[in-house]
């Protein structure tokens, strides 16, 4: 399996770096709980009012929490010269983008999806909605990561990117949010979530083919003007 | 070489484009202005009031052409972005950058006129209609392109980065539109359309077509104007710019 | 190894320095000289495709690099100003990752390499807690471990003490003796005695 060795190495490196700073991994979860807390307070905290909006609130919360990790996706690699070494080396940048996206999804997408039961409990999400919620989030966060690597790659060499990153990412998140919360809604209304989940999966597959090459092209821009 | 191709090659050279823009810009501007006046007169004075919506429907003479332009310009912008990325043509980068604010303006006009139309028709300035919602998302796609391009210190790098984003947008715009429509039918069923399925009387159609042509001409005018000055600024040290400035003075 | 005719880098479509010719046979060392801002760093980056360049011809081991950039990217090893070390990873982890990303195997045992570079005992220390000179040595371990034929070194002596410079010279001597070539930048007198060709970058008129 030597053909995959560089990509495995990058995946392993990103996971190892993340676990060297384990506490940072909990920050998105902490952020998500805080957002849910704000919603819960604002909505009065009664189950009757929370239950109908709990699924969309969880969706928005998870997307926002995942978004916060994007700024750190490429910036350290730009700052210490790693990115230039990738561009100067023989390894396919598109392949490296797949490794990078996989690492990000494993760390944040899967992490946030697994923490959904906690958020669901806080928001009184009806228990029968939880399985479809988890399935939709697992697929949707994979798509969101793809959008994220494009946006992060486009802003990697900028000095700061905060609001700009949000401006780029949020409109593109929209279909994921619609199909994702649509799937949960379908179950709530007693219908089959299959259609919505398939549309969500189709969107994610499209992003998986489109995003890594786009991110690779974006990273090349600006290499002729190093910091 | 095929004469059409030769013309395109020539147009790609900055001095040639500058002269071309200087010569043709006024014609596009004047004809756009004339057609707008005619279209407005026909639409707002001559055309009869709609029997269902009364006079409020007349805002469609601005709303509909603006909505068409908002999408058309995104296409033109993305096309120039693709050319800029693939062939690294400087002029395409500038055309790309010049498209974004014009497109954003038409999108904003679409949204504002839509809101003014919505108040008497739906009783609210904003309803989550599929088309209006898509237009709002489109506005943010334009803002993303403008914001990203201006965040780079280097104009050309900014243009290329924003071009990648615009191309990602091209793939996503239909999906966003489809998803919003899907969401709309899921939640509210069909809503009232500004243009119903009923056939339009020709006295109502003519002003619309004239306004559509006027907005196209205005777009070409604004595009030439913006690109021309951006070109002069980017190439300011070059001999041909100095000559052009002397000529203009 | 590397032959170039009328080579220069482009900035805003204008030549950054007067065109140079390069003829670097195997086993030879080439030193790029020039003032600050003359374009030495940019030239190394440009060879690797990180900056636009123009040349009448540019060949790397018989391959036309102007057409087939990949040959140079997989045959050259570049050490820039930025060392591409992760502070949270140890010297060993950094080296292992840097070799894997270019799909290379370490030529020697990592402990032995570190001993040769004078950072024995630091193999499992995060590079964050090393000094600037030690970090530079950790980055040089990448050179020592590699078997790529062409080295492109940007200021390899910066941040190093006397013994550190001797280490670089030893690495270079071994590499050249094996038939490898190296191109390095410098803006002062080189602290080494190896025979070298010098190319000076002058302002383009």
XYZ file of C-alpha atoms in Angstrom:
681
model
C 0.000 0.000 0.000
C 2.902 2.342 -0.595
C 0.812 4.455 -2.994
C -1.255 5.666 -0.065
C 1.670 6.178 2.308
C 1.916 10.010 2.090
C -1.808 10.418 2.664
C -1.840 7.991 5.559
C 1.077 9.913 7.042
C -0.815 13.207 6.839
C -3.957 11.670 8.323
C -1.944 10.148 11.164
C -0.111 13.430 11.732
C -3.306 15.466 11.956
C -4.913 13.020 14.351
C -1.744 12.862 16.462
C -1.465 16.662 16.578
C -5.100 16.893 17.661
C -4.621 14.378 20.436
C -1.492 16.191 21.645
C -3.953 18.978 22.453
C -6.838 16.879 23.666
C -8.451 19.724 25.585
C -8.900 21.711 22.368
C -10.982 18.877 20.948
C -13.611 19.500 23.605
C -13.952 23.190 22.721
C -16.459 22.705 19.859
C -18.558 20.511 22.115
C -18.434 23.137 24.847
C -19.447 25.748 22.302
C -22.362 23.603 21.119
C -23.642 23.101 24.648
C -23.423 26.860 25.243
C -25.441 27.645 22.104
C -28.044 25.083 23.129
C -28.131 26.658 26.573
C -28.804 30.083 25.054
C -31.599 28.669 22.887
C -33.092 26.782 25.810
C -33.172 29.926 27.950
C -34.524 32.093 25.132
C -37.293 29.597 24.378
C -38.416 29.436 27.996
C -37.145 25.946 28.686
C -40.487 24.157 28.551
C -40.543 20.802 26.714
C -43.631 21.812 24.725
C -41.784 24.729 23.178
C -38.373 23.077 22.906
C -39.320 19.750 21.331
C -40.626 21.060 17.971
C -37.560 23.250 17.343
C -34.933 20.973 18.885
C -33.878 19.269 15.630
C -33.250 22.486 13.642
C -31.490 24.043 16.634
C -29.170 21.043 16.885
C -28.425 21.254 13.168
C -27.531 24.932 13.294
C -25.488 24.409 16.448
C -23.457 21.559 14.975
C -22.757 23.478 11.763
C -21.623 26.535 13.735
C -19.432 24.476 16.069
C -17.786 22.719 13.133
C -17.297 26.047 11.394
C -15.228 27.361 14.312
C -12.520 24.767 13.684
C -12.025 25.801 10.056
C -9.712 28.735 10.659
C -7.095 26.400 12.128
C -7.338 23.896 9.291
C -4.486 25.197 7.105
C -3.165 28.250 8.920
C -0.550 26.393 11.021
C 0.675 24.606 7.883
C 1.022 27.929 6.097
C 2.850 29.533 9.010
C 5.504 26.852 9.518
C 6.216 26.203 5.830
C 4.567 22.780 5.672
C 2.188 23.904 2.946
C 5.038 25.110 0.714
C 6.760 21.764 1.208
C 3.601 19.993 0.010
C 3.410 22.213 -3.050
C 7.117 21.692 -3.778
C 6.957 17.941 -3.311
C 5.956 15.080 -5.605
C 2.776 14.157 -3.717
C -0.670 14.924 -5.153
C -2.202 17.907 -3.380
C -5.698 16.629 -4.146
C -4.844 13.413 -2.320
C -3.508 15.385 0.628
C -6.781 17.339 0.677
C -8.715 14.092 0.979
C -6.530 13.083 3.924
C -6.958 16.497 5.496
C -10.745 16.412 5.053
C -10.972 12.897 6.460
C -8.988 13.902 9.530
C -11.156 16.970 10.065
C -14.366 14.977 9.711
C -13.151 12.250 12.093
C -12.179 14.846 14.690
C -15.096 17.269 14.442
C -17.888 15.725 12.337
C -17.909 12.381 14.109
C -17.133 14.000 17.446
C -20.045 16.416 17.217
C -22.388 13.754 15.865
C -21.555 11.490 18.808
C -22.266 14.322 21.231
C -25.723 14.915 19.743
C -27.539 12.699 22.292
C -26.368 15.132 24.963
C -27.666 18.143 23.011
C -30.863 16.223 22.204
C -31.431 15.547 25.869
C -30.972 19.199 26.769
C -33.492 20.230 24.106
C -36.085 17.516 24.774
C -35.721 16.040 21.289
C -38.261 13.194 20.983
C -36.297 9.947 21.357
C -37.706 8.391 18.177
C -36.092 11.193 16.154
C -32.592 10.472 17.471
C -31.578 7.690 15.014
C -32.457 9.725 11.913
C -30.825 12.783 13.495
C -27.559 10.869 14.007
C -27.620 9.431 10.481
C -28.320 12.827 8.916
C -25.615 14.535 10.985
C -22.996 11.909 10.161
C -23.597 12.411 6.427
C -24.149 16.153 6.632
C -21.000 16.914 8.616
C -18.958 15.033 6.007
C -20.397 17.408 3.398
C -19.874 20.417 5.639
C -16.198 19.459 6.047
C -15.783 19.507 2.263
C -17.241 23.009 2.048
C -14.995 23.906 4.963
C -11.748 22.812 3.315
C -12.511 24.930 0.239
C -13.184 28.004 2.338
C -10.212 27.359 4.630
C -7.911 26.849 1.648
C -9.113 30.071 0.031
C -8.391 32.071 3.185
C -5.327 30.160 4.434
C -2.789 32.774 3.392
C -4.788 35.761 4.603
C -3.788 37.381 7.863
C -7.277 37.006 9.298
C -10.354 35.357 7.978
C -13.118 35.225 10.649
C -16.200 36.875 9.142
C -15.063 36.258 5.584
C -14.891 32.532 6.279
C -18.481 32.652 7.582
C -19.599 34.618 4.529
C -18.149 31.975 2.220
C -19.246 28.911 4.130
C -22.765 29.668 5.361
C -24.598 30.059 2.012
C -23.011 26.814 0.831
C -24.164 25.021 3.990
C -27.790 25.751 3.109
C -28.666 22.606 1.096
C -27.087 20.391 3.774
C -29.152 22.124 6.438
C -32.352 21.860 4.397
C -32.030 18.169 3.539
C -30.628 17.312 6.968
C -33.342 18.908 9.023
C -35.862 17.839 6.350
C -35.033 14.204 7.069
C -35.700 14.704 10.781
C -38.894 16.606 9.997
C -40.137 13.779 7.815
C -39.885 11.333 10.698
C -41.577 13.820 13.006
C -44.506 14.024 10.570
C -44.656 10.233 10.352
C -43.188 9.995 6.851
C -40.164 8.183 5.489
C -36.883 10.165 5.748
C -35.406 8.186 2.859
C -35.878 10.877 0.198
C -34.276 13.622 2.248
C -31.416 11.379 3.371
C -30.706 10.349 -0.201
C -30.653 13.973 -1.332
C -28.330 14.768 1.573
C -26.049 11.882 0.620
C -26.083 12.938 -3.044
C -25.057 16.464 -2.096
C -22.267 15.094 0.108
C -20.992 12.801 -2.648
C -20.958 15.716 -5.072
C -18.995 17.796 -2.569
C -16.566 14.914 -2.040
C -15.699 14.922 -5.737
C -15.645 18.693 -6.092
C -14.110 20.077 -2.913
C -10.650 18.489 -2.664
C -9.602 19.548 -6.201
C -11.010 23.025 -5.598
C -9.144 23.286 -2.298
C -5.933 22.095 -3.967
C -6.289 24.768 -6.644
C -6.990 27.363 -3.970
C -3.854 26.480 -1.999
C -1.647 27.076 -5.047
C -2.884 30.654 -5.271
C -0.572 32.944 -3.390
C 2.446 30.635 -3.271
C 4.297 33.173 -5.409
C 4.048 35.758 -2.646
C 5.230 34.120 0.564
C 4.685 35.838 3.923
C -6.538 32.734 -38.081
C -10.306 32.981 -37.986
C -11.242 36.686 -37.823
C -13.505 36.186 -34.789
C -10.680 34.491 -32.897
C -8.278 37.225 -33.915
C -10.677 39.814 -32.604
C -10.886 38.006 -29.261
C -7.094 37.813 -29.045
C -6.802 41.501 -29.776
C -9.480 42.310 -27.229
C -7.379 40.494 -24.625
C -4.561 42.999 -25.012
C -4.956 45.838 -22.494
C -4.386 48.838 -24.827
C -6.782 47.438 -27.409
C -9.463 46.754 -24.810
C -8.986 50.219 -23.339
C -9.546 51.864 -26.721
C -12.477 49.540 -27.459
C -14.106 50.370 -24.102
C -13.538 54.103 -24.500
C -15.153 54.111 -27.930
C -18.187 51.915 -27.242
C -18.988 52.687 -23.610
C -21.021 55.878 -24.293
C -23.201 54.095 -26.867
C -24.121 51.361 -24.433
C -24.736 53.913 -21.679
C -26.926 56.192 -23.780
C -29.005 53.398 -25.301
C -29.488 51.830 -21.855
C -30.707 55.160 -20.519
C -33.064 55.741 -23.463
C -34.549 52.272 -23.271
C -35.002 52.600 -19.517
C -36.944 55.838 -19.963
C -39.115 54.290 -22.685
C -39.641 51.077 -20.750
C -40.511 52.951 -17.559
C -42.970 55.176 -19.399
C -44.685 52.241 -21.087
C -44.708 50.170 -17.928
C -45.655 52.752 -15.345
C -47.895 55.039 -17.409
C -49.180 53.333 -20.533
C -49.703 49.716 -19.488
C -53.079 49.001 -17.870
C -53.277 48.105 -14.196
C -53.517 44.407 -13.392
C -57.106 43.380 -12.602
C -55.973 41.321 -9.604
C -52.984 43.189 -8.205
C -53.744 46.743 -9.254
C -50.855 49.142 -9.680
C -48.481 47.327 -7.327
C -47.818 44.805 -10.055
C -45.978 47.448 -12.090
C -42.893 46.960 -9.926
C -42.343 43.744 -11.845
C -40.989 45.869 -14.703
C -37.979 46.460 -12.468
C -38.081 43.311 -10.378
C -38.141 40.718 -13.141
C -35.377 42.174 -15.364
C -33.220 42.681 -12.273
C -33.778 39.071 -11.235
C -32.809 37.866 -14.705
C -29.669 40.004 -14.611
C -28.696 38.819 -11.129
C -28.364 35.266 -12.457
C -27.083 36.165 -15.912
C -24.246 38.237 -14.446
C -23.276 35.425 -12.090
C -22.880 33.231 -15.155
C -20.803 35.825 -17.002
C -18.701 36.349 -13.879
C -18.047 32.632 -13.415
C -17.176 32.244 -17.098
C -14.594 35.008 -16.830
C -13.331 33.458 -13.615
C -12.831 30.136 -15.379
C -10.974 31.806 -18.246
C -8.820 33.700 -15.735
C -7.936 30.495 -13.883
C -7.232 28.367 -16.933
C -5.458 30.786 -19.266
C -4.348 33.348 -16.679
C -5.550 36.214 -18.860
C -5.209 39.460 -16.946
C -8.191 41.073 -18.642
C -10.468 38.179 -17.654
C -9.457 38.641 -14.031
C -10.505 42.291 -14.208
C -13.752 41.507 -16.045
C -14.457 38.901 -13.383
C -13.840 41.381 -10.579
C -15.954 44.052 -12.301
C -18.946 41.717 -12.668
C -19.347 41.063 -8.944
C -20.519 44.496 -7.702
C -22.860 44.958 -10.684
C -24.394 41.555 -10.081
C -24.715 42.249 -6.358
C -26.493 45.519 -7.170
C -29.055 43.801 -9.410
C -29.575 41.119 -6.765
C -30.172 43.802 -4.140
C -32.639 45.574 -6.447
C -34.467 42.282 -6.976
C -34.758 41.767 -3.244
C -35.846 45.313 -2.440
C -38.472 45.497 -5.209
C -39.637 42.018 -4.206
C -40.171 43.257 -0.673
C -42.102 46.321 -1.798
C -44.245 44.109 -3.980
C -44.731 41.634 -1.128
C -46.173 44.116 1.341
C -49.446 44.868 -0.526
C -49.653 41.371 -2.034
C -48.743 39.072 0.832
C -49.169 41.524 3.686
C -45.515 41.216 4.731
C -42.240 42.605 3.450
C -40.553 39.263 3.615
C -42.006 35.862 2.964
C -39.893 32.750 2.618
C -40.706 32.334 -1.035
C -38.322 29.972 -2.834
C -37.231 32.524 -5.426
C -36.704 35.354 -2.978
C -34.785 33.080 -0.619
C -32.552 31.910 -3.469
C -31.942 35.536 -4.429
C -30.897 36.275 -0.854
C -28.430 33.389 -0.922
C -27.177 34.630 -4.289
C -26.546 38.045 -2.765
C -24.349 36.400 -0.134
C -22.492 34.433 -2.791
C -21.715 37.757 -4.469
C -20.634 39.228 -1.127
C -18.363 36.228 -0.586
C -16.688 36.791 -3.965
C -16.275 40.531 -3.345
C -15.048 40.011 0.222
C -12.537 37.331 -0.695
C -11.149 39.273 -3.655
C -10.602 42.387 -1.557
C -9.057 40.479 1.366
C -5.964 39.683 -0.696
C -3.272 42.354 -0.893
C -2.395 41.287 -4.402
C -5.174 42.058 -6.876
C -4.429 39.135 -9.172
C -4.239 36.587 -6.357
C -7.502 37.912 -4.959
C -9.136 37.588 -8.354
C -7.972 34.002 -8.779
C -9.070 32.966 -5.279
C -12.477 34.582 -5.770
C -12.742 32.876 -9.171
C -12.366 29.473 -7.499
C -15.158 30.462 -5.117
C -17.374 31.673 -7.954
C -16.937 28.363 -9.772
C -17.812 26.441 -6.622
C -20.870 28.716 -6.478
C -21.870 27.876 -10.049
C -22.116 24.211 -9.143
C -23.983 25.036 -5.963
C -26.454 27.673 -7.157
C -28.760 25.143 -8.867
C -28.524 22.851 -5.850
C -29.294 25.700 -3.479
C -32.227 26.744 -5.641
C -33.523 23.191 -5.834
C -33.107 22.615 -2.102
C -34.908 25.843 -1.243
C -37.777 24.920 -3.569
C -37.914 21.465 -2.030
C -37.951 23.021 1.433
C -40.608 25.507 0.357
C -43.077 22.888 -0.868
C -42.395 20.838 2.242
C -43.316 23.696 4.543
C -45.744 26.011 2.820
C -46.935 24.596 -0.481
C -47.020 26.741 -3.612
C -47.013 30.478 -3.070
C -48.276 33.284 -5.262
C -45.976 34.102 -8.165
C -45.268 37.572 -9.373
C -45.744 36.299 -12.895
C -48.759 34.025 -12.866
C -49.319 31.283 -15.401
C -52.016 33.396 -17.053
C -51.034 34.808 -20.410
C -49.797 38.367 -20.310
C -51.315 41.037 -22.494
C -48.839 42.350 -25.047
C -49.194 45.880 -23.686
C -47.728 44.466 -20.455
C -45.104 42.319 -22.178
C -43.470 44.991 -24.326
C -42.283 47.202 -21.471
C -40.859 44.115 -19.777
C -38.814 43.142 -22.808
C -37.598 46.695 -23.288
C -36.508 46.865 -19.661
C -34.757 43.499 -20.015
C -32.788 44.848 -22.959
C -32.039 48.085 -21.093
C -30.569 46.208 -18.119
C -28.387 44.124 -20.452
C -27.054 47.251 -22.127
C -26.509 48.901 -18.765
C -24.551 45.837 -17.631
C -22.247 46.040 -20.642
C -21.805 49.766 -20.023
C -20.997 49.321 -16.331
C -18.702 46.379 -17.071
C -16.714 48.340 -19.646
C -16.531 51.363 -17.347
C -15.293 49.420 -14.330
C -12.883 47.187 -16.222
C -11.470 50.112 -18.145
C -10.557 52.075 -15.024
C -9.290 48.967 -13.222
C -7.100 48.249 -16.240
C -5.674 51.755 -16.298
C -4.900 51.525 -12.583
C -3.266 48.120 -12.775
C -1.089 49.070 -15.746
C -0.438 52.623 -14.590
C 3.327 52.460 -15.087
C 3.050 51.310 -18.682
C 3.653 53.460 -21.699
C 0.226 52.947 -23.301
C -1.588 54.202 -20.177
C 0.475 57.390 -20.153
C -0.305 57.942 -23.812
C -4.010 57.302 -23.222
C -4.056 59.772 -20.331
C -2.355 62.449 -22.408
C -4.849 61.811 -25.188
C -7.780 62.157 -22.784
C -6.482 65.406 -21.263
C 22.101 17.298 -13.064
C 20.576 20.725 -13.603
C 21.111 22.848 -16.726
C 19.443 26.163 -17.387
C 19.810 28.756 -20.078
C 18.687 32.381 -19.631
C 16.768 31.609 -16.471
C 15.027 34.319 -14.486
C 12.049 34.668 -12.149
C 9.066 36.816 -12.954
C 7.332 39.292 -10.719
C 4.395 41.134 -12.269
C 5.588 39.700 -15.567
C 8.958 41.411 -15.287
C 12.322 39.774 -14.760
C 13.405 39.810 -11.138
C 17.125 39.511 -11.981
C 19.289 39.468 -15.091
C 18.944 36.043 -16.765
C 21.498 33.479 -15.586
C 22.897 30.257 -16.993
C 23.283 27.261 -14.736
C 25.317 24.130 -15.324
C 25.372 21.906 -12.288
C 26.868 18.449 -12.938
C 26.541 15.582 -10.438
C 28.859 15.884 -7.461
C 29.047 19.657 -7.677
C 28.007 22.513 -5.484
C 26.559 25.776 -6.741
C 26.310 28.901 -4.629
C 23.784 31.635 -5.409
C 25.005 35.056 -4.346
C 23.327 38.425 -4.361
C 22.093 41.249 -2.205
C 19.010 40.995 -0.021
C 16.013 40.945 -2.320
C 18.059 39.900 -5.337
C 15.822 36.851 -5.766
C 17.878 33.967 -4.362
C 15.054 32.502 -2.292
C 12.593 33.163 -5.091
C 14.776 31.286 -7.576
C 14.788 28.161 -5.417
C 11.018 28.411 -4.979
C 10.530 29.005 -8.678
C 12.457 25.855 -9.589
C 9.940 23.916 -7.508
C 6.949 25.556 -9.138
C 6.105 27.952 -6.305
C 6.849 31.054 -8.350
C 6.635 31.879 -12.057
C 9.901 31.652 -13.981
C 11.001 31.858 -17.564
C 13.960 30.259 -19.319
C 15.172 29.381 -22.785
C 15.700 25.864 -21.526
C 15.677 24.119 -18.175
C 16.645 20.472 -17.787
C 16.875 18.218 -14.766
C 18.626 14.883 -15.428
C 17.594 15.029 -19.063
C 13.955 15.942 -18.426
C 12.592 19.233 -19.721
C 11.384 20.841 -16.500
C 9.510 23.577 -18.333
C 7.185 20.834 -19.584
C 7.450 18.227 -16.845
C 7.787 19.940 -13.471
C 7.136 16.752 -11.555
C 10.588 15.324 -12.279
C 12.214 18.141 -10.344
C 9.683 18.044 -7.498
C 10.368 14.358 -6.885
C 14.116 14.597 -7.415
C 14.895 17.684 -5.358
C 14.853 18.291 -1.662
C 14.209 21.834 -0.521
C 15.065 23.367 2.806
C 13.537 26.830 3.111
C 13.573 29.585 5.720
C 10.580 27.965 7.353
C 11.574 24.566 8.652
C 8.196 22.787 8.312
C 8.537 21.274 11.786
C 5.499 20.799 14.018
C 6.219 22.024 17.537
C 3.920 19.452 19.093
C 5.645 16.529 17.411
C 8.992 15.038 18.424
C 12.092 15.119 16.247
C 11.505 11.479 15.327
C 7.817 12.009 14.473
C 8.591 15.082 12.390
C 11.257 13.242 10.453
C 9.103 10.177 9.907
C 6.200 12.322 8.658
C 8.398 14.457 6.399
C 9.870 11.356 4.776
C 6.482 9.693 4.353
C 4.864 12.719 2.767
C 7.451 12.561 -0.032
C 7.209 8.748 -0.019
C 10.873 8.259 0.911
C 12.520 5.850 3.301
C 15.065 6.935 5.858
C 18.549 6.168 4.594
C 19.829 5.476 8.081
C 18.604 4.779 11.550
C 17.033 7.867 13.119
C 19.021 7.605 16.355
C 22.239 7.437 14.394
C 21.203 10.432 12.295
C 20.487 12.491 15.387
C 23.821 11.511 16.882
C 25.582 12.645 13.698
C 23.731 15.949 13.820
C 24.600 16.605 17.427
C 21.102 16.317 18.813
C 21.474 12.857 20.296
C 19.101 12.366 23.188
C 16.512 14.734 21.749
C 14.917 12.206 19.392
C 11.746 12.026 21.436
C 11.560 15.679 22.506
C 8.844 17.866 20.968
C 10.607 20.328 18.655
C 8.732 23.134 20.422
C 11.137 22.813 23.367
C 14.315 22.870 21.260
C 16.454 25.959 20.665
C 16.506 27.641 17.245
C 19.815 25.987 16.392
C 18.636 22.577 17.541
C 15.474 22.947 15.481
C 17.588 23.747 12.470
C 19.581 20.590 13.100
C 16.341 18.623 13.409
C 15.328 19.978 9.997
C 18.748 19.035 8.598
C 18.056 15.454 9.649
C 15.662 15.443 6.684
C 18.652 16.055 4.391
C 20.745 13.394 6.032
C 17.937 10.857 5.766
C 17.128 11.557 2.135
C 18.557 10.045 -1.033
C 17.203 12.678 -3.388
C 19.908 13.717 -5.870
C 19.460 17.511 -5.808
C 19.458 19.626 -2.684
C 18.103 23.181 -2.785
C 19.166 24.839 0.449
C 18.081 28.317 1.441
C 20.569 29.806 3.908
C 21.508 26.439 5.406
C 23.992 28.067 7.811
C 21.558 30.498 9.419
C 21.006 30.000 13.172
C 23.871 27.525 13.459
C 26.972 27.684 15.660
C 30.474 26.659 14.513
C 30.009 22.918 15.081
C 26.573 23.176 13.474
C 28.092 24.669 10.341
C 30.641 21.862 10.319
C 27.741 19.408 10.393
C 26.209 21.019 7.294
C 29.558 20.913 5.538
C 29.948 17.241 6.375
C 26.432 16.484 5.101
C 27.190 18.357 1.886
C 30.532 16.598 1.402
C 28.916 13.154 1.810
C 26.102 14.087 -0.553
C 28.474 15.364 -3.238
C 30.743 12.348 -2.842
C 27.735 10.104 -3.544
C 27.184 11.943 -6.825
C 24.505 14.288 -5.599
C 24.404 18.002 -6.324
C 23.419 20.969 -4.230
C 22.480 24.553 -4.804
C 22.579 26.908 -1.858
C 22.010 30.578 -1.221
C 24.230 32.856 0.749
C 24.656 36.580 1.093
C 28.061 36.531 2.718
C 31.276 34.556 2.873
C 30.569 30.846 3.040
C 31.885 29.160 6.184
C 32.935 26.072 4.241
C 35.901 25.021 2.167
C 34.165 22.753 -0.368
C 34.843 23.688 -4.001
C 31.858 25.501 -5.447
C 30.752 27.365 -8.539
C 29.284 30.784 -7.810
C 26.420 32.414 -9.663
C 25.658 35.985 -8.818
C 22.165 37.422 -9.214
C 22.320 40.965 -10.556
C 19.550 43.486 -10.887
C 17.646 43.172 -14.154
C 17.901 46.337 -16.183
